[in-house]
Amino acid sequence: MKRWIPFLKSDPVVSVVRLSGVITASGRGTLNDAGLAPVIEKAFSRGKPAAVVLEVNSPGGSPVQSSLIGARIRRLAEEKDVPVIAFVEDVAASGGYWLAAAADEIYADNSSVIGSIGVISASFGAHEFLAKQGIERRVYTAGKSKSMLDPFRPENPEDVARLKKLLEDIHVNFKDHVTSRRKGKLPEDRDLFTGEVWLAREAAEIGLIDGVGHLKPMMKDRFGDKVKFRRYGVRKPLLARFGAQVFDDAFQTLEERSAFAQFGL
């Protein structure tokens, strides 16, 4: 009612966007730019929020999706002139930290895991198993690199070198994003881009986050006890909400638990 009465000041509103899960190009319950675009747009555009808060709980995933989501957050923050504050729950690692670094400030719980600023590619080699079973792999390509790193054939040193170059280039993009967003807060005499992780207090000491703190008490300290919270998140499809995607959801949960498990979570 206050907003319709010009001489009464409205209570401040903080938009809260939940970013929880593995970052992939597709999949229910995962984080990707296409699914989050309308959520993020609404969080910045509905009314005039005093701030947009990111609730981050992600072990990472796709570097491209991380970049797209982070870029969308920065673009809207600048267009709408709204500060962005990230609060980390269990973990903000790899692409999860990329998302957190899109914020102007980052806070976390004492036991939150932060960092893992690196790039990884994992596969397997099954050519020896196939040979023992008497199975012959037949691959025909136009272009000598088309079957690069085929797990059913022996590794080619040139393919491995090419992959490592790609990973290094993506790593440079990640480092550029972090150094730009955390400018003036990172130590110049320490390499923070090795893939190492830290708990919140040490992460604060080395400048990866701004301190230890929780969402509601910090926002009330900043905007007053009457601050209101408006939450935004990706809704599950109707069938999924009624349990019609049991098998797909089970596999997705297994994959997500595997991603969190590498950080002991």
PDB file of C-alpha atoms in Angstrom:
ATOM      1  CA  MET A   1       0.000   0.000   0.000  1.00  0.00           C
ATOM      2  CA  LYS A   2       2.894   2.362   0.834  1.00  0.00           C
ATOM      3  CA  ARG A   3       4.166   2.442  -2.736  1.00  0.00           C
ATOM      4  CA  TRP A   4       0.865   4.014  -3.885  1.00  0.00           C
ATOM      5  CA  ILE A   5       1.140   6.859  -1.343  1.00  0.00           C
ATOM      6  CA  PRO A   6       3.822   9.292  -2.576  1.00  0.00           C
ATOM      7  CA  PHE A   7       4.791  10.805   0.801  1.00  0.00           C
ATOM      8  CA  LEU A   8       5.297   7.406   2.489  1.00  0.00           C
ATOM      9  CA  LYS A   9       8.635   5.698   1.948  1.00  0.00           C
ATOM     10  CA  SER A  10       8.428   2.011   0.979  1.00  0.00           C
ATOM     11  CA  ASP A  11      10.365  -0.599   2.894  1.00  0.00           C
ATOM     12  CA  PRO A  12      13.544  -1.663   1.051  1.00  0.00           C
ATOM     13  CA  VAL A  13      13.333  -4.891  -0.950  1.00  0.00           C
ATOM     14  CA  VAL A  14      16.194  -7.306  -1.611  1.00  0.00           C
ATOM     15  CA  SER A  15      15.848  -9.718  -4.533  1.00  0.00           C
ATOM     16  CA  VAL A  16      17.280 -13.174  -3.759  1.00  0.00           C
ATOM     17  CA  VAL A  17      18.323 -15.412  -6.667  1.00  0.00           C
ATOM     18  CA  ARG A  18      19.178 -19.000  -5.797  1.00  0.00           C
ATOM     19  CA  LEU A  19      22.053 -20.514  -7.804  1.00  0.00           C
ATOM     20  CA  SER A  20      22.267 -24.088  -6.559  1.00  0.00           C
ATOM     21  CA  GLY A  21      23.486 -27.135  -8.463  1.00  0.00           C
ATOM     22  CA  VAL A  22      25.856 -28.210 -11.195  1.00  0.00           C
ATOM     23  CA  ILE A  23      26.368 -25.790 -14.099  1.00  0.00           C
ATOM     24  CA  THR A  24      25.549 -27.480 -17.419  1.00  0.00           C
ATOM     25  CA  ALA A  25      24.116 -26.462 -20.781  1.00  0.00           C
ATOM     26  CA  SER A  26      20.941 -28.507 -20.216  1.00  0.00           C
ATOM     27  CA  GLY A  27      19.145 -30.636 -17.652  1.00  0.00           C
ATOM     28  CA  ARG A  28      16.432 -30.163 -15.055  1.00  0.00           C
ATOM     29  CA  GLY A  29      17.654 -28.745 -11.768  1.00  0.00           C
ATOM     30  CA  THR A  30      20.977 -27.622 -13.238  1.00  0.00           C
ATOM     31  CA  LEU A  31      22.201 -24.080 -13.732  1.00  0.00           C
ATOM     32  CA  ASN A  32      22.375 -22.667 -17.243  1.00  0.00           C
ATOM     33  CA  ASP A  33      21.915 -19.280 -18.856  1.00  0.00           C
ATOM     34  CA  ALA A  34      18.784 -20.173 -20.822  1.00  0.00           C
ATOM     35  CA  GLY A  35      16.939 -21.362 -17.721  1.00  0.00           C
ATOM     36  CA  LEU A  36      18.155 -18.569 -15.456  1.00  0.00           C
ATOM     37  CA  ALA A  37      17.749 -15.665 -17.900  1.00  0.00           C
ATOM     38  CA  PRO A  38      14.093 -14.839 -17.053  1.00  0.00           C
ATOM     39  CA  VAL A  39      14.757 -15.381 -13.334  1.00  0.00           C
ATOM     40  CA  ILE A  40      17.715 -13.003 -13.233  1.00  0.00           C
ATOM     41  CA  GLU A  41      15.980 -10.442 -15.447  1.00  0.00           C
ATOM     42  CA  LYS A  42      12.956 -10.399 -13.143  1.00  0.00           C
ATOM     43  CA  ALA A  43      15.088 -10.106 -10.005  1.00  0.00           C
ATOM     44  CA  PHE A  44      16.719  -6.927 -11.316  1.00  0.00           C
ATOM     45  CA  SER A  45      13.690  -5.437 -13.047  1.00  0.00           C
ATOM     46  CA  ARG A  46      10.768  -5.983 -10.679  1.00  0.00           C
ATOM     47  CA  GLY A  47      10.410  -2.757  -8.758  1.00  0.00           C
ATOM     48  CA  LYS A  48      13.634  -1.131  -7.655  1.00  0.00           C
ATOM     49  CA  PRO A  49      15.462  -3.597  -5.395  1.00  0.00           C
ATOM     50  CA  ALA A  50      17.954  -2.198  -2.918  1.00  0.00           C
ATOM     51  CA  ALA A  51      20.238  -5.087  -3.856  1.00  0.00           C
ATOM     52  CA  VAL A  52      20.254  -8.408  -5.644  1.00  0.00           C
ATOM     53  CA  VAL A  53      21.566 -11.283  -3.545  1.00  0.00           C
ATOM     54  CA  LEU A  54      22.981 -14.458  -5.071  1.00  0.00           C
ATOM     55  CA  GLU A  55      22.621 -17.602  -2.956  1.00  0.00           C
ATOM     56  CA  VAL A  56      25.461 -19.687  -4.388  1.00  0.00           C
ATOM     57  CA  ASN A  57      25.865 -23.407  -3.765  1.00  0.00           C
ATOM     58  CA  SER A  58      27.635 -24.958  -6.743  1.00  0.00           C
ATOM     59  CA  PRO A  59      30.678 -27.197  -7.339  1.00  0.00           C
ATOM     60  CA  GLY A  60      30.998 -25.797 -10.853  1.00  0.00           C
ATOM     61  CA  GLY A  61      30.546 -27.190 -14.332  1.00  0.00           C
ATOM     62  CA  SER A  62      30.479 -25.634 -17.789  1.00  0.00           C
ATOM     63  CA  PRO A  63      32.859 -22.659 -18.158  1.00  0.00           C
ATOM     64  CA  VAL A  64      30.740 -21.244 -20.987  1.00  0.00           C
ATOM     65  CA  GLN A  65      27.491 -21.338 -18.985  1.00  0.00           C
ATOM     66  CA  SER A  66      29.309 -19.874 -15.973  1.00  0.00           C
ATOM     67  CA  SER A  67      30.544 -17.014 -18.145  1.00  0.00           C
ATOM     68  CA  LEU A  68      27.138 -16.394 -19.729  1.00  0.00           C
ATOM     69  CA  ILE A  69      25.336 -16.307 -16.374  1.00  0.00           C
ATOM     70  CA  GLY A  70      28.000 -14.104 -14.808  1.00  0.00           C
ATOM     71  CA  ALA A  71      27.955 -11.706 -17.766  1.00  0.00           C
ATOM     72  CA  ARG A  72      24.159 -11.420 -17.588  1.00  0.00           C
ATOM     73  CA  ILE A  73      24.349 -10.555 -13.879  1.00  0.00           C
ATOM     74  CA  ARG A  74      26.999  -7.878 -14.477  1.00  0.00           C
ATOM     75  CA  ARG A  75      25.150  -6.380 -17.434  1.00  0.00           C
ATOM     76  CA  LEU A  76      21.912  -6.009 -15.489  1.00  0.00           C
ATOM     77  CA  ALA A  77      23.690  -4.742 -12.376  1.00  0.00           C
ATOM     78  CA  GLU A  78      25.211  -1.924 -14.403  1.00  0.00           C
ATOM     79  CA  GLU A  79      22.068  -1.166 -16.407  1.00  0.00           C
ATOM     80  CA  LYS A  80      19.848  -1.023 -13.310  1.00  0.00           C
ATOM     81  CA  ASP A  81      22.524   0.416 -11.009  1.00  0.00           C
ATOM     82  CA  VAL A  82      21.826  -2.267  -8.382  1.00  0.00           C
ATOM     83  CA  PRO A  83      24.540  -3.715  -6.116  1.00  0.00           C
ATOM     84  CA  VAL A  84      25.008  -7.497  -6.178  1.00  0.00           C
ATOM     85  CA  ILE A  85      26.006  -9.474  -3.085  1.00  0.00           C
ATOM     86  CA  ALA A  86      26.786 -13.196  -3.054  1.00  0.00           C
ATOM     87  CA  PHE A  87      26.327 -15.505  -0.072  1.00  0.00           C
ATOM     88  CA  VAL A  88      27.989 -18.908  -0.389  1.00  0.00           C
ATOM     89  CA  GLU A  89      26.429 -21.952   1.257  1.00  0.00           C
ATOM     90  CA  ASP A  90      28.299 -25.311   1.104  1.00  0.00           C
ATOM     91  CA  VAL A  91      30.534 -24.538  -1.833  1.00  0.00           C
ATOM     92  CA  ALA A  92      31.416 -22.009  -4.518  1.00  0.00           C
ATOM     93  CA  ALA A  93      34.077 -23.862  -6.458  1.00  0.00           C
ATOM     94  CA  SER A  94      35.278 -23.661 -10.050  1.00  0.00           C
ATOM     95  CA  GLY A  95      32.286 -22.371 -12.055  1.00  0.00           C
ATOM     96  CA  GLY A  96      30.442 -21.843  -8.768  1.00  0.00           C
ATOM     97  CA  TYR A  97      33.113 -19.349  -7.751  1.00  0.00           C
ATOM     98  CA  TRP A  98      32.872 -17.744 -11.205  1.00  0.00           C
ATOM     99  CA  LEU A  99      29.205 -17.018 -10.408  1.00  0.00           C
ATOM    100  CA  ALA A 100      30.027 -15.687  -6.938  1.00  0.00           C
ATOM    101  CA  ALA A 101      32.706 -13.422  -8.409  1.00  0.00           C
ATOM    102  CA  ALA A 102      30.044 -11.778 -10.573  1.00  0.00           C
ATOM    103  CA  ALA A 103      28.870 -10.103  -7.348  1.00  0.00           C
ATOM    104  CA  ASP A 104      30.310  -6.869  -5.940  1.00  0.00           C
ATOM    105  CA  GLU A 105      30.793  -8.530  -2.542  1.00  0.00           C
ATOM    106  CA  ILE A 106      31.069 -12.182  -1.471  1.00  0.00           C
ATOM    107  CA  TYR A 107      30.321 -13.626   1.981  1.00  0.00           C
ATOM    108  CA  ALA A 108      30.221 -17.198   3.224  1.00  0.00           C
ATOM    109  CA  ASP A 109      29.697 -19.449   6.219  1.00  0.00           C
ATOM    110  CA  ASN A 110      32.752 -20.447   8.264  1.00  0.00           C
ATOM    111  CA  SER A 111      32.655 -23.943   6.766  1.00  0.00           C
ATOM    112  CA  SER A 112      31.967 -22.948   3.152  1.00  0.00           C
ATOM    113  CA  VAL A 113      34.432 -24.266   0.553  1.00  0.00           C
ATOM    114  CA  ILE A 114      35.772 -21.598  -1.803  1.00  0.00           C
ATOM    115  CA  GLY A 115      38.017 -21.604  -4.862  1.00  0.00           C
ATOM    116  CA  SER A 116      39.086 -24.380  -7.238  1.00  0.00           C
ATOM    117  CA  ILE A 117      40.029 -21.795  -9.850  1.00  0.00           C
ATOM    118  CA  GLY A 118      41.138 -24.200 -12.540  1.00  0.00           C
ATOM    119  CA  VAL A 119      39.912 -26.187 -15.539  1.00  0.00           C
ATOM    120  CA  ILE A 120      39.617 -29.956 -15.855  1.00  0.00           C
ATOM    121  CA  SER A 121      38.851 -32.493 -18.562  1.00  0.00           C
ATOM    122  CA  ALA A 122      38.349 -36.151 -17.612  1.00  0.00           C
ATOM    123  CA  SER A 123      37.877 -39.210 -19.790  1.00  0.00           C
ATOM    124  CA  PHE A 124      38.919 -42.872 -19.909  1.00  0.00           C
ATOM    125  CA  GLY A 125      40.885 -45.227 -22.119  1.00  0.00           C
ATOM    126  CA  ALA A 126      39.320 -48.531 -23.176  1.00  0.00           C
ATOM    127  CA  HIS A 127      41.463 -49.546 -26.158  1.00  0.00           C
ATOM    128  CA  GLU A 128      43.370 -52.249 -24.251  1.00  0.00           C
ATOM    129  CA  PHE A 129      40.130 -53.765 -22.948  1.00  0.00           C
ATOM    130  CA  LEU A 130      38.696 -53.883 -26.468  1.00  0.00           C
ATOM    131  CA  ALA A 131      41.863 -55.517 -27.811  1.00  0.00           C
ATOM    132  CA  LYS A 132      41.707 -58.235 -25.134  1.00  0.00           C
ATOM    133  CA  GLN A 133      38.103 -58.927 -26.055  1.00  0.00           C
ATOM    134  CA  GLY A 134      38.976 -59.207 -29.717  1.00  0.00           C
ATOM    135  CA  ILE A 135      36.922 -56.139 -30.631  1.00  0.00           C
ATOM    136  CA  GLU A 136      38.191 -53.959 -33.448  1.00  0.00           C
ATOM    137  CA  ARG A 137      37.409 -50.235 -33.380  1.00  0.00           C
ATOM    138  CA  ARG A 138      36.617 -48.771 -36.816  1.00  0.00           C
ATOM    139  CA  VAL A 139      36.522 -45.001 -37.245  1.00  0.00           C
ATOM    140  CA  TYR A 140      36.439 -43.061 -40.511  1.00  0.00           C
ATOM    141  CA  THR A 141      36.866 -39.291 -40.587  1.00  0.00           C
ATOM    142  CA  ALA A 142      37.344 -36.386 -42.964  1.00  0.00           C
ATOM    143  CA  GLY A 143      39.825 -34.225 -41.096  1.00  0.00           C
ATOM    144  CA  LYS A 144      42.731 -35.689 -39.146  1.00  0.00           C
ATOM    145  CA  SER A 145      41.629 -34.220 -35.813  1.00  0.00           C
ATOM    146  CA  LYS A 146      37.969 -35.193 -36.049  1.00  0.00           C
ATOM    147  CA  SER A 147      38.391 -38.201 -33.736  1.00  0.00           C
ATOM    148  CA  MET A 148      40.570 -36.351 -31.242  1.00  0.00           C
ATOM    149  CA  LEU A 149      40.929 -38.171 -27.914  1.00  0.00           C
ATOM    150  CA  ASP A 150      38.690 -41.079 -28.908  1.00  0.00           C
ATOM    151  CA  PRO A 151      38.625 -43.153 -25.665  1.00  0.00           C
ATOM    152  CA  PHE A 152      38.536 -46.382 -27.680  1.00  0.00           C
ATOM    153  CA  ARG A 153      41.877 -45.685 -29.368  1.00  0.00           C
ATOM    154  CA  PRO A 154      45.400 -45.127 -27.946  1.00  0.00           C
ATOM    155  CA  GLU A 155      46.212 -41.543 -26.966  1.00  0.00           C
ATOM    156  CA  ASN A 156      47.820 -39.369 -29.603  1.00  0.00           C
ATOM    157  CA  PRO A 157      50.409 -36.982 -28.087  1.00  0.00           C
ATOM    158  CA  GLU A 158      49.359 -34.252 -30.522  1.00  0.00           C
ATOM    159  CA  ASP A 159      45.734 -34.557 -29.380  1.00  0.00           C
ATOM    160  CA  VAL A 160      46.774 -34.343 -25.719  1.00  0.00           C
ATOM    161  CA  ALA A 161      48.855 -31.221 -26.413  1.00  0.00           C
ATOM    162  CA  ARG A 162      45.938 -29.651 -28.270  1.00  0.00           C
ATOM    163  CA  LEU A 163      43.553 -30.368 -25.378  1.00  0.00           C
ATOM    164  CA  LYS A 164      45.973 -28.937 -22.826  1.00  0.00           C
ATOM    165  CA  LYS A 165      46.220 -25.754 -24.902  1.00  0.00           C
ATOM    166  CA  LEU A 166      42.421 -25.436 -24.873  1.00  0.00           C
ATOM    167  CA  LEU A 167      42.319 -25.951 -21.095  1.00  0.00           C
ATOM    168  CA  GLU A 168      45.061 -23.365 -20.555  1.00  0.00           C
ATOM    169  CA  ASP A 169      43.205 -20.808 -22.672  1.00  0.00           C
ATOM    170  CA  ILE A 170      39.984 -21.361 -20.698  1.00  0.00           C
ATOM    171  CA  HIS A 171      42.018 -21.087 -17.478  1.00  0.00           C
ATOM    172  CA  VAL A 172      43.301 -17.685 -18.640  1.00  0.00           C
ATOM    173  CA  ASN A 173      39.695 -16.541 -19.158  1.00  0.00           C
ATOM    174  CA  PHE A 174      38.826 -17.713 -15.630  1.00  0.00           C
ATOM    175  CA  LYS A 175      41.830 -15.913 -14.115  1.00  0.00           C
ATOM    176  CA  ASP A 176      41.007 -12.727 -16.018  1.00  0.00           C
ATOM    177  CA  HIS A 177      37.440 -12.811 -14.688  1.00  0.00           C
ATOM    178  CA  VAL A 178      38.558 -13.273 -11.071  1.00  0.00           C
ATOM    179  CA  THR A 179      41.344 -10.668 -11.173  1.00  0.00           C
ATOM    180  CA  SER A 180      38.988  -8.169 -12.789  1.00  0.00           C
ATOM    181  CA  ARG A 181      36.134  -8.724 -10.344  1.00  0.00           C
ATOM    182  CA  ARG A 182      38.381  -8.912  -7.259  1.00  0.00           C
ATOM    183  CA  LYS A 183      40.683  -6.100  -8.353  1.00  0.00           C
ATOM    184  CA  GLY A 184      42.694  -4.657  -5.499  1.00  0.00           C
ATOM    185  CA  LYS A 185      41.653  -7.456  -3.117  1.00  0.00           C
ATOM    186  CA  LEU A 186      43.979 -10.285  -4.202  1.00  0.00           C
ATOM    187  CA  PRO A 187      47.605 -10.674  -3.034  1.00  0.00           C
ATOM    188  CA  GLU A 188      50.216 -10.071  -5.728  1.00  0.00           C
ATOM    189  CA  ASP A 189      52.718 -12.548  -4.255  1.00  0.00           C
ATOM    190  CA  ARG A 190      50.523 -15.671  -4.194  1.00  0.00           C
ATOM    191  CA  ASP A 191      49.183 -17.931  -6.928  1.00  0.00           C
ATOM    192  CA  LEU A 192      45.479 -18.486  -6.235  1.00  0.00           C
ATOM    193  CA  PHE A 193      44.772 -20.163  -9.571  1.00  0.00           C
ATOM    194  CA  THR A 194      46.105 -23.675  -8.943  1.00  0.00           C
ATOM    195  CA  GLY A 195      42.729 -25.335  -8.376  1.00  0.00           C
ATOM    196  CA  GLU A 196      43.212 -25.263  -4.589  1.00  0.00           C
ATOM    197  CA  VAL A 197      40.238 -24.709  -2.266  1.00  0.00           C
ATOM    198  CA  TRP A 198      39.975 -22.894   1.071  1.00  0.00           C
ATOM    199  CA  LEU A 199      37.454 -22.515   3.881  1.00  0.00           C
ATOM    200  CA  ALA A 200      35.832 -19.118   4.261  1.00  0.00           C
ATOM    201  CA  ARG A 201      38.138 -17.473   6.805  1.00  0.00           C
ATOM    202  CA  GLU A 202      41.291 -18.184   4.809  1.00  0.00           C
ATOM    203  CA  ALA A 203      39.475 -17.306   1.583  1.00  0.00           C
ATOM    204  CA  ALA A 204      38.720 -13.913   3.164  1.00  0.00           C
ATOM    205  CA  GLU A 205      42.354 -13.449   4.212  1.00  0.00           C
ATOM    206  CA  ILE A 206      43.544 -13.976   0.634  1.00  0.00           C
ATOM    207  CA  GLY A 207      40.841 -11.789  -0.881  1.00  0.00           C
ATOM    208  CA  LEU A 208      38.665 -14.359  -2.632  1.00  0.00           C
ATOM    209  CA  ILE A 209      35.699 -13.326  -0.473  1.00  0.00           C
ATOM    210  CA  ASP A 210      34.940 -10.257   1.639  1.00  0.00           C
ATOM    211  CA  GLY A 211      34.162 -11.963   4.912  1.00  0.00           C
ATOM    212  CA  VAL A 212      32.096 -14.426   6.913  1.00  0.00           C
ATOM    213  CA  GLY A 213      28.403 -13.677   7.239  1.00  0.00           C
ATOM    214  CA  HIS A 214      24.848 -14.838   6.590  1.00  0.00           C
ATOM    215  CA  LEU A 215      22.226 -13.374   4.310  1.00  0.00           C
ATOM    216  CA  LYS A 216      19.382 -12.143   6.532  1.00  0.00           C
ATOM    217  CA  PRO A 217      21.336 -10.636   9.430  1.00  0.00           C
ATOM    218  CA  MET A 218      23.738  -8.865   7.100  1.00  0.00           C
ATOM    219  CA  MET A 219      20.960  -7.476   4.915  1.00  0.00           C
ATOM    220  CA  LYS A 220      19.060  -6.280   7.990  1.00  0.00           C
ATOM    221  CA  ASP A 221      22.192  -4.571   9.283  1.00  0.00           C
ATOM    222  CA  ARG A 222      22.615  -2.862   5.938  1.00  0.00           C
ATOM    223  CA  PHE A 223      19.027  -1.999   4.980  1.00  0.00           C
ATOM    224  CA  GLY A 224      17.202  -2.056   8.318  1.00  0.00           C
ATOM    225  CA  ASP A 225      14.932  -4.479  10.144  1.00  0.00           C
ATOM    226  CA  LYS A 226      12.028  -3.743   7.794  1.00  0.00           C
ATOM    227  CA  VAL A 227      13.837  -5.003   4.700  1.00  0.00           C
ATOM    228  CA  LYS A 228      11.752  -7.441   2.655  1.00  0.00           C
ATOM    229  CA  PHE A 229      13.110 -10.411   0.726  1.00  0.00           C
ATOM    230  CA  ARG A 230      11.701 -11.395  -2.652  1.00  0.00           C
ATOM    231  CA  ARG A 231      12.929 -14.804  -3.834  1.00  0.00           C
ATOM    232  CA  TYR A 232      13.477 -15.929  -7.413  1.00  0.00           C
ATOM    233  CA  GLY A 233      14.411 -19.363  -8.744  1.00  0.00           C
ATOM    234  CA  VAL A 234      13.885 -21.812 -11.583  1.00  0.00           C
ATOM    235  CA  ARG A 235      10.678 -23.791 -11.121  1.00  0.00           C
ATOM    236  CA  LYS A 236      10.604 -27.498 -11.857  1.00  0.00           C
ATOM    237  CA  PRO A 237       8.449 -28.682 -14.764  1.00  0.00           C
ATOM    238  CA  LEU A 238       4.905 -29.694 -13.797  1.00  0.00           C
ATOM    239  CA  LEU A 239       5.466 -33.416 -14.432  1.00  0.00           C
ATOM    240  CA  ALA A 240       8.681 -33.402 -12.408  1.00  0.00           C
ATOM    241  CA  ARG A 241       6.828 -31.842  -9.479  1.00  0.00           C
ATOM    242  CA  PHE A 242       4.404 -34.782  -9.553  1.00  0.00           C
ATOM    243  CA  GLY A 243       7.193 -37.360  -9.626  1.00  0.00           C
ATOM    244  CA  ALA A 244       6.880 -38.300 -13.306  1.00  0.00           C
ATOM    245  CA  GLN A 245      10.638 -37.964 -13.904  1.00  0.00           C
ATOM    246  CA  VAL A 246      11.848 -40.386 -11.261  1.00  0.00           C
ATOM    247  CA  PHE A 247      14.556 -42.139 -13.258  1.00  0.00           C
ATOM    248  CA  ASP A 248      16.027 -39.041 -14.895  1.00  0.00           C
ATOM    249  CA  ASP A 249      16.019 -37.233 -11.572  1.00  0.00           C
ATOM    250  CA  ALA A 250      17.810 -40.166  -9.920  1.00  0.00           C
ATOM    251  CA  PHE A 251      20.646 -40.081 -12.452  1.00  0.00           C
ATOM    252  CA  GLN A 252      20.855 -36.303 -12.206  1.00  0.00           C
ATOM    253  CA  THR A 253      21.048 -36.516  -8.410  1.00  0.00           C
ATOM    254  CA  LEU A 254      23.839 -39.090  -8.667  1.00  0.00           C
ATOM    255  CA  GLU A 255      25.819 -36.843 -11.016  1.00  0.00           C
ATOM    256  CA  GLU A 256      25.319 -33.833  -8.778  1.00  0.00           C
ATOM    257  CA  ARG A 257      26.316 -35.728  -5.638  1.00  0.00           C
ATOM    258  CA  SER A 258      29.475 -36.861  -7.425  1.00  0.00           C
ATOM    259  CA  ALA A 259      30.367 -33.259  -8.245  1.00  0.00           C
ATOM    260  CA  PHE A 260      29.836 -32.125  -4.641  1.00  0.00           C
ATOM    261  CA  ALA A 261      31.679 -35.172  -3.256  1.00  0.00           C
ATOM    262  CA  GLN A 262      35.044 -34.051  -4.580  1.00  0.00           C
ATOM    263  CA  PHE A 263      34.917 -31.284  -1.978  1.00  0.00           C
ATOM    264  CA  GLY A 264      33.938 -33.664   0.835  1.00  0.00           C
ATOM    265  CA  LEU A 265      30.294 -32.546   0.760  1.00  0.00           C
TER     266      LEU A 265
END
